[in-house]
XYZ file of C-alpha atoms in Angstrom:
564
model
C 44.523 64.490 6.654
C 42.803 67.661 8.012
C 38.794 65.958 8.500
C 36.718 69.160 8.299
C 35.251 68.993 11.539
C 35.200 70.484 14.194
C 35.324 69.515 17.980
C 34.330 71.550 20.729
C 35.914 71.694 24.177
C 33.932 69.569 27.008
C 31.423 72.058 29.388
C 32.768 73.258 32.600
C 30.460 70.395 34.312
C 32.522 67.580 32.844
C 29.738 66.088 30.947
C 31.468 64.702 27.419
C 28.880 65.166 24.843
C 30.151 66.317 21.667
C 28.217 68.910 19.998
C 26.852 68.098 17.172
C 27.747 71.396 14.856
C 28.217 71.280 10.928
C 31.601 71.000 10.015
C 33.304 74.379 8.218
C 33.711 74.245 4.550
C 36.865 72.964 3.415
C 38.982 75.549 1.290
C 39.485 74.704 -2.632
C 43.314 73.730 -1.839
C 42.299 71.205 0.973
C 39.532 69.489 -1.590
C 42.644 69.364 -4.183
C 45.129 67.773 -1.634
C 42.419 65.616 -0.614
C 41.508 64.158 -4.101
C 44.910 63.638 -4.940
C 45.835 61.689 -1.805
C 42.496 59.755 -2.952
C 44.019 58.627 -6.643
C 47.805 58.186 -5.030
C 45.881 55.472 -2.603
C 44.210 54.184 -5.396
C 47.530 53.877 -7.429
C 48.594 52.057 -4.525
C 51.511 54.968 -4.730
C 50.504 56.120 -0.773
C 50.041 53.865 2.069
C 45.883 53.062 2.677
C 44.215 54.680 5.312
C 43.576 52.896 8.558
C 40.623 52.186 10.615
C 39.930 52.828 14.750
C 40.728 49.304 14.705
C 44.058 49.484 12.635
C 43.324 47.656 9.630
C 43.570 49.043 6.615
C 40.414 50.631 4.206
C 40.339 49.958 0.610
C 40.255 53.082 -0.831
C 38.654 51.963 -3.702
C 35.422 51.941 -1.299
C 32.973 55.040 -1.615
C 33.267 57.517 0.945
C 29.130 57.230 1.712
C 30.581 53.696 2.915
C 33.528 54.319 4.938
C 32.729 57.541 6.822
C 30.724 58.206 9.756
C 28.266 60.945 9.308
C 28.654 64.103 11.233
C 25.333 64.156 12.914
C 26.121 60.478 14.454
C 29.893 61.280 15.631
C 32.132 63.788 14.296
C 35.016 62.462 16.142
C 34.910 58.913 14.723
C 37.625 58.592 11.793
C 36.490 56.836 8.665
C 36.447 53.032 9.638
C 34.218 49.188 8.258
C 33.214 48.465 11.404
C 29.405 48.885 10.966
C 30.087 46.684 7.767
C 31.067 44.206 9.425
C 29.328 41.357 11.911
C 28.389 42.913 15.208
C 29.013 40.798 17.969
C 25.815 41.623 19.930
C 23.749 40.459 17.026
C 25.946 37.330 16.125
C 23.960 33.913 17.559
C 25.858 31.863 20.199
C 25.681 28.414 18.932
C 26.297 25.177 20.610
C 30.013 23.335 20.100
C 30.236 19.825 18.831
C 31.273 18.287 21.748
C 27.651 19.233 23.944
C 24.721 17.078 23.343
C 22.107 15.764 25.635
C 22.570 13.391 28.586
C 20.291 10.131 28.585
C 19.545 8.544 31.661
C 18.980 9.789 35.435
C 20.933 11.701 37.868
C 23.716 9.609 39.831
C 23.478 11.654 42.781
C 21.752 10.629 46.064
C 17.694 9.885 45.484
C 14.989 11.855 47.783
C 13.708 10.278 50.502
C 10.326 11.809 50.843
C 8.048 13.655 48.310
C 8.698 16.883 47.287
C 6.501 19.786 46.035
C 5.732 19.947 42.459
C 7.150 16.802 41.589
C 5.066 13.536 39.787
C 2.666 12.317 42.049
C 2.828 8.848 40.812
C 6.356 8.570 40.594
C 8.116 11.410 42.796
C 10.600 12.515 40.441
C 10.848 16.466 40.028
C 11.701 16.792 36.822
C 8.027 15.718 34.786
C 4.271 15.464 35.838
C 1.881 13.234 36.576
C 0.923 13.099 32.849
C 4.463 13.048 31.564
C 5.112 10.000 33.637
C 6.355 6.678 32.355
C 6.490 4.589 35.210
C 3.469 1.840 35.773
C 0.471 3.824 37.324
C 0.874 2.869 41.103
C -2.393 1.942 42.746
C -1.258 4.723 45.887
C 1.309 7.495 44.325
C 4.484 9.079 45.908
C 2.318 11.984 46.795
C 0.591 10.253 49.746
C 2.427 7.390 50.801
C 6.409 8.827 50.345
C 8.040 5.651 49.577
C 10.076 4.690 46.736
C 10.874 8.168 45.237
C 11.938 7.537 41.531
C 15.028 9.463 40.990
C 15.374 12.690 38.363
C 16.337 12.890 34.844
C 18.316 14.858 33.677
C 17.260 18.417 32.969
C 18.209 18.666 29.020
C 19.954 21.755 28.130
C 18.495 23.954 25.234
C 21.231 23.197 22.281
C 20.721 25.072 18.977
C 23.307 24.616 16.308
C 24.440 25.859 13.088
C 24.094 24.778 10.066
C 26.556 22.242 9.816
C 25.773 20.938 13.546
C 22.599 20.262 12.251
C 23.319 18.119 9.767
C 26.407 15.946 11.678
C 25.638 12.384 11.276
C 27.784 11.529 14.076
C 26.749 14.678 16.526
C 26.544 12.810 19.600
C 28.070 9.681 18.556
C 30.209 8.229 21.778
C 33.603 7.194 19.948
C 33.941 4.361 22.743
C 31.363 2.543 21.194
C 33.346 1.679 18.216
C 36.181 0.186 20.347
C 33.345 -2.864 21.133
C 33.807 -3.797 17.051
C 37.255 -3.225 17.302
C 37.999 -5.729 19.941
C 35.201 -8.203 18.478
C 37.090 -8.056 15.542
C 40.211 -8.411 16.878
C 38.857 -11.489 18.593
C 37.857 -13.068 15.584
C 41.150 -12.662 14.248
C 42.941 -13.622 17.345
C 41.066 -17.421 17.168
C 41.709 -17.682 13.391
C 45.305 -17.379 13.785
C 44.868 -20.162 16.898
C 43.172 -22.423 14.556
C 45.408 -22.380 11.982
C 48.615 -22.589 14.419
C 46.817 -25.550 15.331
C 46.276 -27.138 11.712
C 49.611 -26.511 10.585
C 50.748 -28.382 13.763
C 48.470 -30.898 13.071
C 49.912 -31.251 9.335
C 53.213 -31.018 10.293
C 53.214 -34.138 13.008
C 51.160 -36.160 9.906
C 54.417 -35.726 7.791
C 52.253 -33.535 4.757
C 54.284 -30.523 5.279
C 57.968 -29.831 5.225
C 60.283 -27.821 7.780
C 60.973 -25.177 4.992
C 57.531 -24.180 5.003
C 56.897 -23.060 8.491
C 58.685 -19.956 8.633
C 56.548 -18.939 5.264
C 54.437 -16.075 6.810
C 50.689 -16.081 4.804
C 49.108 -12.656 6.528
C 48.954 -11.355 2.691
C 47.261 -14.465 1.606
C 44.416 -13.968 4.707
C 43.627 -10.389 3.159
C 43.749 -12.159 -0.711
C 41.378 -14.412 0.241
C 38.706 -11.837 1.693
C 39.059 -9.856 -1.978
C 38.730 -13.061 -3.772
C 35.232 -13.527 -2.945
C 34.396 -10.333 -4.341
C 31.274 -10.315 -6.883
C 30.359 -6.949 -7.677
C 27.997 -6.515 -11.052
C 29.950 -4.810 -13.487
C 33.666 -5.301 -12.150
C 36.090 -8.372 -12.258
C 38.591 -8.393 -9.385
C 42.162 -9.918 -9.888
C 43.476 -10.243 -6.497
C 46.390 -11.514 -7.920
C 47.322 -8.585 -9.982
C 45.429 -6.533 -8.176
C 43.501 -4.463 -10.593
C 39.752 -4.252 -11.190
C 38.477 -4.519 -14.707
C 34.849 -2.548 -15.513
C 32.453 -4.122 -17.799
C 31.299 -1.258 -19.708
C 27.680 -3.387 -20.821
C 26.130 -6.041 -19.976
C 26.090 -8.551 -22.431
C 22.931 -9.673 -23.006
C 22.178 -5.730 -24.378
C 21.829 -6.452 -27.857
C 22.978 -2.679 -29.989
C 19.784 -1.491 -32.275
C 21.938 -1.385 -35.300
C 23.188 -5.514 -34.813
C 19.539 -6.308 -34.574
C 19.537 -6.799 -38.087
C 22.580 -6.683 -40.085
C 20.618 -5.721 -43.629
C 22.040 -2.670 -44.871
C 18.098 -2.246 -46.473
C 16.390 -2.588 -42.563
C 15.954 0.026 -40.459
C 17.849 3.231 -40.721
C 19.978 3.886 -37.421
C 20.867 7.284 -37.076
C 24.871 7.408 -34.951
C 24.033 10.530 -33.838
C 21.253 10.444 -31.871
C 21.525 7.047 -31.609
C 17.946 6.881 -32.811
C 16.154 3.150 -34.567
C 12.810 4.970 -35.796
C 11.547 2.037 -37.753
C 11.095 -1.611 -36.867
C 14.231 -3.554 -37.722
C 12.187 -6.678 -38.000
C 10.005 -5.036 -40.559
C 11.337 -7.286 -43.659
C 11.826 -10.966 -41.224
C 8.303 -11.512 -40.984
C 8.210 -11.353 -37.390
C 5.202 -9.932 -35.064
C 6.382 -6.389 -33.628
C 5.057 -7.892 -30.225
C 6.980 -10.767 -29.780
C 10.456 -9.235 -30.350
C 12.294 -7.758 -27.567
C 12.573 -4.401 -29.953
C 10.381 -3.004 -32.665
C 11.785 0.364 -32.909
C 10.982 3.838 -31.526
C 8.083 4.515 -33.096
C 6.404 1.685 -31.660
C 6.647 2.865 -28.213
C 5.361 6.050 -29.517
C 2.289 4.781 -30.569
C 1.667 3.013 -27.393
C 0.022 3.618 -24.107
C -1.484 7.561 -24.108
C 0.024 8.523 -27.378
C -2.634 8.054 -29.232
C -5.434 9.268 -26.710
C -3.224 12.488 -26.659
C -2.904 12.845 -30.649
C -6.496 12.489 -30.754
C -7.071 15.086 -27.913
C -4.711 17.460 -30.006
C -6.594 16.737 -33.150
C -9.946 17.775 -31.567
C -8.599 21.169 -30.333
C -7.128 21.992 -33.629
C -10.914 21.011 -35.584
C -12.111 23.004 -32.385
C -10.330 25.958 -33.262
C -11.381 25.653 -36.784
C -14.860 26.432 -35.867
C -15.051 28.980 -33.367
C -14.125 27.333 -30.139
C -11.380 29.284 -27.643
C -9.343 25.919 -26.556
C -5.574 24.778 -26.529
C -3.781 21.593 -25.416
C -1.037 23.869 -23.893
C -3.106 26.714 -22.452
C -6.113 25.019 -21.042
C -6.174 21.298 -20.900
C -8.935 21.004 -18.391
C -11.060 23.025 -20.203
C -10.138 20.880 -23.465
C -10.587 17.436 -21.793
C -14.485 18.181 -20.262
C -15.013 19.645 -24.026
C -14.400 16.627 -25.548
C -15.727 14.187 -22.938
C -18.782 15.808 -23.869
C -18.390 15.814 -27.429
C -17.485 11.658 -27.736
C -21.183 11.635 -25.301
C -22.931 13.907 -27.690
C -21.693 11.716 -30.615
C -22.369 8.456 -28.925
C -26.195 9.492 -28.269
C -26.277 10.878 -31.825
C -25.017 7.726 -33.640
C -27.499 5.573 -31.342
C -30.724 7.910 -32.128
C -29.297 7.394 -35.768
C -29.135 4.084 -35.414
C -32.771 3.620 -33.704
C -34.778 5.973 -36.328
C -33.098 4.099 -39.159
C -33.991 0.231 -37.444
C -37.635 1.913 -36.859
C -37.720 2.783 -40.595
C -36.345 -0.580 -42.331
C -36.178 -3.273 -39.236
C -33.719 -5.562 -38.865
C -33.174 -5.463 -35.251
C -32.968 -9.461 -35.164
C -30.035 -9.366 -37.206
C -28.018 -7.165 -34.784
C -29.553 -9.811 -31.703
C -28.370 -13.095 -33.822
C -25.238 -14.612 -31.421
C -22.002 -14.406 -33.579
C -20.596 -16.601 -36.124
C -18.343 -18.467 -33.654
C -21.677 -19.492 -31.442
C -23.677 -20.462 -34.407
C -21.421 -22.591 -36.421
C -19.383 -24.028 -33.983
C -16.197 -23.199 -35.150
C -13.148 -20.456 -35.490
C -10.915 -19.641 -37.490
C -8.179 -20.401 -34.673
C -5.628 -23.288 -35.841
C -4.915 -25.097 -33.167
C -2.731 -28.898 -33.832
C -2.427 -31.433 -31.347
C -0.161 -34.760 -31.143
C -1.668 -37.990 -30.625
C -0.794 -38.008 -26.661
C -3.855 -34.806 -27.004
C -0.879 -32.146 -26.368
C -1.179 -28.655 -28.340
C 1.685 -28.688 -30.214
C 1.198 -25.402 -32.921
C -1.755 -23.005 -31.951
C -2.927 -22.063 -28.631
C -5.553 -24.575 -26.781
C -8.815 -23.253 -25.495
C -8.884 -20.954 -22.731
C -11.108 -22.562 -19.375
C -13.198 -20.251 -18.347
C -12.849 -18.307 -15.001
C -15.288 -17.968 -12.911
C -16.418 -14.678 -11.181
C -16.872 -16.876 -7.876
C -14.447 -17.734 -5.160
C -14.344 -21.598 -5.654
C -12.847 -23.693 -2.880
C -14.149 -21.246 0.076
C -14.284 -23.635 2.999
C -16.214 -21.857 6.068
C -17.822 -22.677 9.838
C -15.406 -25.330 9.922
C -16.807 -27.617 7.142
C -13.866 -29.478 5.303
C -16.573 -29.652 2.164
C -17.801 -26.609 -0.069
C -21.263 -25.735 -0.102
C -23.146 -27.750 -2.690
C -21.202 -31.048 -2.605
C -24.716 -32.601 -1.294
C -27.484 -33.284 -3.212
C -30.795 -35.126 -1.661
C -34.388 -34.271 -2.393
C -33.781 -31.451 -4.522
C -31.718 -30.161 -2.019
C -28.108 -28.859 -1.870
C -25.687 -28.932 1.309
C -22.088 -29.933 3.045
C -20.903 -33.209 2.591
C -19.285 -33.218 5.843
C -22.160 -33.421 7.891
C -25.098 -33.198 5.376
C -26.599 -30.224 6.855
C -28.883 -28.218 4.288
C -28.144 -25.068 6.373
C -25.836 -22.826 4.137
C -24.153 -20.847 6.823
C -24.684 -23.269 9.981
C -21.887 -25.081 11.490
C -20.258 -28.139 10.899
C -21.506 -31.207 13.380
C -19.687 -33.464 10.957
C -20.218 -37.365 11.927
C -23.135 -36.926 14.312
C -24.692 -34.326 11.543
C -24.553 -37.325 9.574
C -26.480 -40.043 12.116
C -29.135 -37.051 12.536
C -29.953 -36.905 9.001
C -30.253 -40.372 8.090
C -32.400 -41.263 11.400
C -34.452 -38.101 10.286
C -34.713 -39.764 6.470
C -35.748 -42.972 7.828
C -38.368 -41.233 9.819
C -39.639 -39.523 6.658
C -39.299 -42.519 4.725
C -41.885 -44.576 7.240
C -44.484 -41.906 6.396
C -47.352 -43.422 3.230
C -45.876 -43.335 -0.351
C -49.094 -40.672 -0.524
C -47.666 -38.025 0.648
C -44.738 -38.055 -1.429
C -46.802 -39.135 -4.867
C -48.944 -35.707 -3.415
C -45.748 -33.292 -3.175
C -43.860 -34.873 -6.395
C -44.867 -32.720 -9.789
C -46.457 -35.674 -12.136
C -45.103 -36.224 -15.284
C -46.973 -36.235 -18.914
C -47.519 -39.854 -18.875
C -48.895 -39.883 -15.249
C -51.503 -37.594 -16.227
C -52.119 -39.420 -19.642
C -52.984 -42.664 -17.423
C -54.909 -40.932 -14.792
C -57.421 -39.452 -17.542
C -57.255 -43.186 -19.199
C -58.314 -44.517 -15.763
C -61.018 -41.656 -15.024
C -62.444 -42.312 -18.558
C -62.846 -46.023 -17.771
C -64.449 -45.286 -14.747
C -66.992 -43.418 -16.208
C -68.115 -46.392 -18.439
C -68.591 -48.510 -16.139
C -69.752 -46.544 -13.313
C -68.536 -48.011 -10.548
C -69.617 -46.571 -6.591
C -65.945 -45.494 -4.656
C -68.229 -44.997 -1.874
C -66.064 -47.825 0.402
C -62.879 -46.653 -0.948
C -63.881 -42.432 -0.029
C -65.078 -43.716 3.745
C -61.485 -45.365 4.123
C -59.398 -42.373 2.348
C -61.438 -40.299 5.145
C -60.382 -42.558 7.997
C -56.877 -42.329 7.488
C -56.669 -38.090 6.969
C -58.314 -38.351 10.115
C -55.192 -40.915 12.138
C -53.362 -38.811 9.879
C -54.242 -35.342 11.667
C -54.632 -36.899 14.903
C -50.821 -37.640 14.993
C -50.298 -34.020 13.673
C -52.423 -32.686 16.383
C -50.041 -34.581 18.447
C -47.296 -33.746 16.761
C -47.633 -30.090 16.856
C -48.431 -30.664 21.049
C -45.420 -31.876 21.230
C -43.462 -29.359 19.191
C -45.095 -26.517 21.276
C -44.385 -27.819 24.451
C -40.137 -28.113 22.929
C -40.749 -24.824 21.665
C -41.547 -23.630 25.372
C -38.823 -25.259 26.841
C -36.486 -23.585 24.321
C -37.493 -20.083 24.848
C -37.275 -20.324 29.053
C -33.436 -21.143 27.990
C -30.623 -18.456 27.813
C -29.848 -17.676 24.514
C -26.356 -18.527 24.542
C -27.056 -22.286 26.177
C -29.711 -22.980 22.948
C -28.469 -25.393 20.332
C -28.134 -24.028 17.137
C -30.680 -24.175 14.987
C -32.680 -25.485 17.051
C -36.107 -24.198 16.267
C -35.745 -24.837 12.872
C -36.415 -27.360 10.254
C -35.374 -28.111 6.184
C -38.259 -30.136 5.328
C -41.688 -28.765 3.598
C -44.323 -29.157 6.034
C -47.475 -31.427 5.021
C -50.878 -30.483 4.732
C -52.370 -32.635 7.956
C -49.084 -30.616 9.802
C -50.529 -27.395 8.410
C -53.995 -28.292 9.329
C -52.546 -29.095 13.084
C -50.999 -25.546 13.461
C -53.974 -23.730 12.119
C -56.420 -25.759 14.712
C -53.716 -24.872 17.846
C -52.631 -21.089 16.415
C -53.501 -19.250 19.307
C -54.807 -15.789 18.515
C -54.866 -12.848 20.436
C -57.180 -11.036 18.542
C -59.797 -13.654 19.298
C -62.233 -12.893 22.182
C -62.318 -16.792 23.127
C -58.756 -17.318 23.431
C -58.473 -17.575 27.360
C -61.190 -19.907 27.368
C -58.969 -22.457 24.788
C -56.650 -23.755 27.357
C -60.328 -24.356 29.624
């Protein structure tokens, strides 16, 4: 087939470029043979033409395709190579047999440190910072000793798509022979032990001579298949077949929940139970284990959606550009604000009109339940005090962690009561967060009480709030007093005396406390006893009187001359 082109003769230098000239214009008879070789190939009537590389063209592909354009190379004949993958281009992917090497080299290890290598460790293949060897207190660097040997330099692997995803890329197939031959073990002492048992039954006299040549192998791989139970399949290892159950059956169908052709309508189908089937037995729809599939249609968000649907619709009714669909943000801030708006509007409503009329202790009064005393709850009980129709009354939670045992008390706080006090039982400290002394806490207190309780009855009848019938006989005895006017000038001149031995063992008192007080603060912190500046107990008023008089004041002009 005559190509139209035309090639020059090489230069008289020897170069072999090929000029690059327009081919001459083929003559009307050549374009006829031309197309007609063209629809013989495609009739399959002449042989197809054939590439540089000898394969054949499909002549059914466009020319525009198939031949090389004259400016590139005249001389090339019509050819698919540039269709085709070019092998410069194609990737070089790793096989399924390479994969990285774990571990370190085998060969001999360096002897002394080499440059660029981990000065901790000595090994030329990471850095310092890579290192994960124990940070020596003197590295490889300086001393040259004990150079850890390399890893192995991991090759750059890229693979293709399917080498990529190969579960078992990598995967040593010698570590499978380990299960095989633990397996194989196994199997090797089961066979033992039952040599042995049969041995064993055969000296007793249970088994016959007919029966040891009867080979049970098949009966070892039954017995494995008979403990098969799989949920949804029954194995016969006898017959060997496996039987599927199709449902489970505790699955009741919707159209055998009640058999009344005048219940629920079930719809084949769709296989569809819109109504409650229960609807004529009297039962509650939340008690049954189905009520239908409307009833889970009208629970959960349903409704909040129908009612967010029904707002946009009486939104677009007056004016306002909203829809579920197109803009449900903008629909769901609307009518947040909306239910506010109409919650503030119903509560001015309700104020103006309670202004107006009154009646605002009505709306205060407790409910009926509080008032009377009783429900309308039925509740029956047996003569043991068991509920036996009704539900019994709900205890009431509280919003308290109860039993919260802290510090090492074994008692809750509050399980002590003494002197209008609460505190642990355990060591009967008053001190809601201190620690538990337990036993000795206990010896402290009570010596303390006993202390307290040596003090005059006065104090105490002082501190203690006085009943109405106290004060009723005090003004009885102040009025009789009065009539018959007797002097209290002895009884005043003793009361005196004693405030005064009474402050002058507070005065001594509070000395004393000072000087433990001193001694306290010259200790460490950590060595003080706990709570050891502190007391439970209300102070009295000659103790009161003792710290005012010994205060020291720095404010005072005169206070370096008090110690004088």
């Amino acid at each position: 087939m005559a190509s139209g082109t035309v090639m020059n003769a090489t230069s008289a230098g020897g170069s072999n470029d090929v000029s690059l000239e327009e081919p001459k214009k083929m003559t009307r008879e050549d374009w006829r043979k031309k197309k007609e070789l063209e629809e013989q190939r495609k009739l399959g009537n002449a042989p197809a033409e054939v590439d540089e590389e000898g394969k054949d063209i499909n002549p059914h592909i466009p020319q525009y395709i198939s031949s090389v354009p004259w400016y590139i190379d005249p001389s090339k004949r019509p050819t698919l190579k540039h269709q085709r993958p070019q092998p410069e281009k194609q990737k070089q992917y790793s096989s399924s047999g390479e994969w990285y090497k774990r571990g370190v080299q085998e060969h001999a290890v360096a002897t002394r440190y080499r440059k660029g290598a981990c000065e901790n460790c000595g090994a030329l293949t990471h850095k310092k910072k890579d290192c994960m060897e124990r940070p020596r207190k003197v590295g490889a660097k300086y001393t040259g000793m004990n150079i850890a040997p390399d890893e192995h330099v991991q090759p750059q692997l890229m693979f293709d798509y399917d080498g990529k995803r190969d579960r078992w890329n990598g995967y040593n197939p010698e570590e499978h022979m380990k299960i095989v031959e633990e397996y194989s073990k196994v199997d090797l002492a089961k066979r033992t032990l039952k040599a042995q048992k049969l041995q064993e039954e055969l000296a007793s006299g249970k088994l016959e001579q007919v029966e040891r040549d009867h080979n049970s192998e098949d009966e070892d791989e039954d017995k494995y298949a008979d403990d098969i139970d799989m949920p949804g399949q029954n194995f016969d290892s006898k017959r060997r077949i496996t039987v599927r159950n199709l449902r489970i059956r505790e699955d009741i169908a919707k159209y055998l929940r009640n058999l009344d052709p005048n219940s629920a309508y079930y719809d084949p189908k769709t296989r569809a139970m819109r109504e409650n089937p229960y609807a004529n037995t009297g039962k509650n729809p939340d008690e049954v284990g189905y009520a239908g599939d409307n009833f889970v249609r009208y629970t959960g968000d349903t409704i909040s959606m129908a009612q967010t649907q029904l707002f946009a619709w009486e939104a677009y009714d007056k004016g306002s550009e909203v829809h579920l669909q197109a803009d449900p943000t903008k629909l769901e801030l609307l009518y947040k604000s909306f239910k506010v708006k109409k919650e503030d509007f119903k509560a001015q409503q309700k104020e103006s009109i309670l202004e107006k009329y009154g009646g605002q202790e009505h709306l205060d009064a407790p409910p009926a339940e509080l008032l009377l005393a009783q429900t309308e709850d039925y509740v029956e009980y047996s003569r043991h005090g068991t509920v036996i129709k009704g539900q019994e009354k709900a205890i009431a939670c509280s919003k308290y962690e109860e039993d919260v045992k802290i510090n090492n008390h074994t008692c809750i706080w509050g399980s002590y009561w003494k002197d209008g006090k609460w505190g642990y039982k355990c060591c009967h400290s008053f001190v809601k967060y201190s620690y538990c002394t337990g036993e000795a806490g206990k010896e402290i207190a009570n010596a303390e009480a006993s202390l307290l309780e040596e003090q005059p009855r006065e104090e105490e009848h002082m501190t203690k709030p006085k009943t109405l019938m106290e004060i009723h006989q005090e003004k009885q005895k102040e009025k009789k007093k009065k009539k018959h006017k007797k002097s209290s000038n002895s009884d005043s001149e003793g009361e005196e005396k004693k405030k005064q031995e009474k402050l002058k063992k507070a005065l001594n008192a509070e000395e004393a406390r000072l000087l433990h007080v001193k001694e306290m603060m010259q200790l460490d912190e950590r060595k003080r006893p706990y709570n050891s500046l502190y007391e439970t107990r209300e102070p009295t008023e000659e103790e009161m009187e003792a710290y005012r008089m010994k205060r020291q004041r720095p404010d005072d002009p005169m206070a370096s001359f008090l110690g004088q």
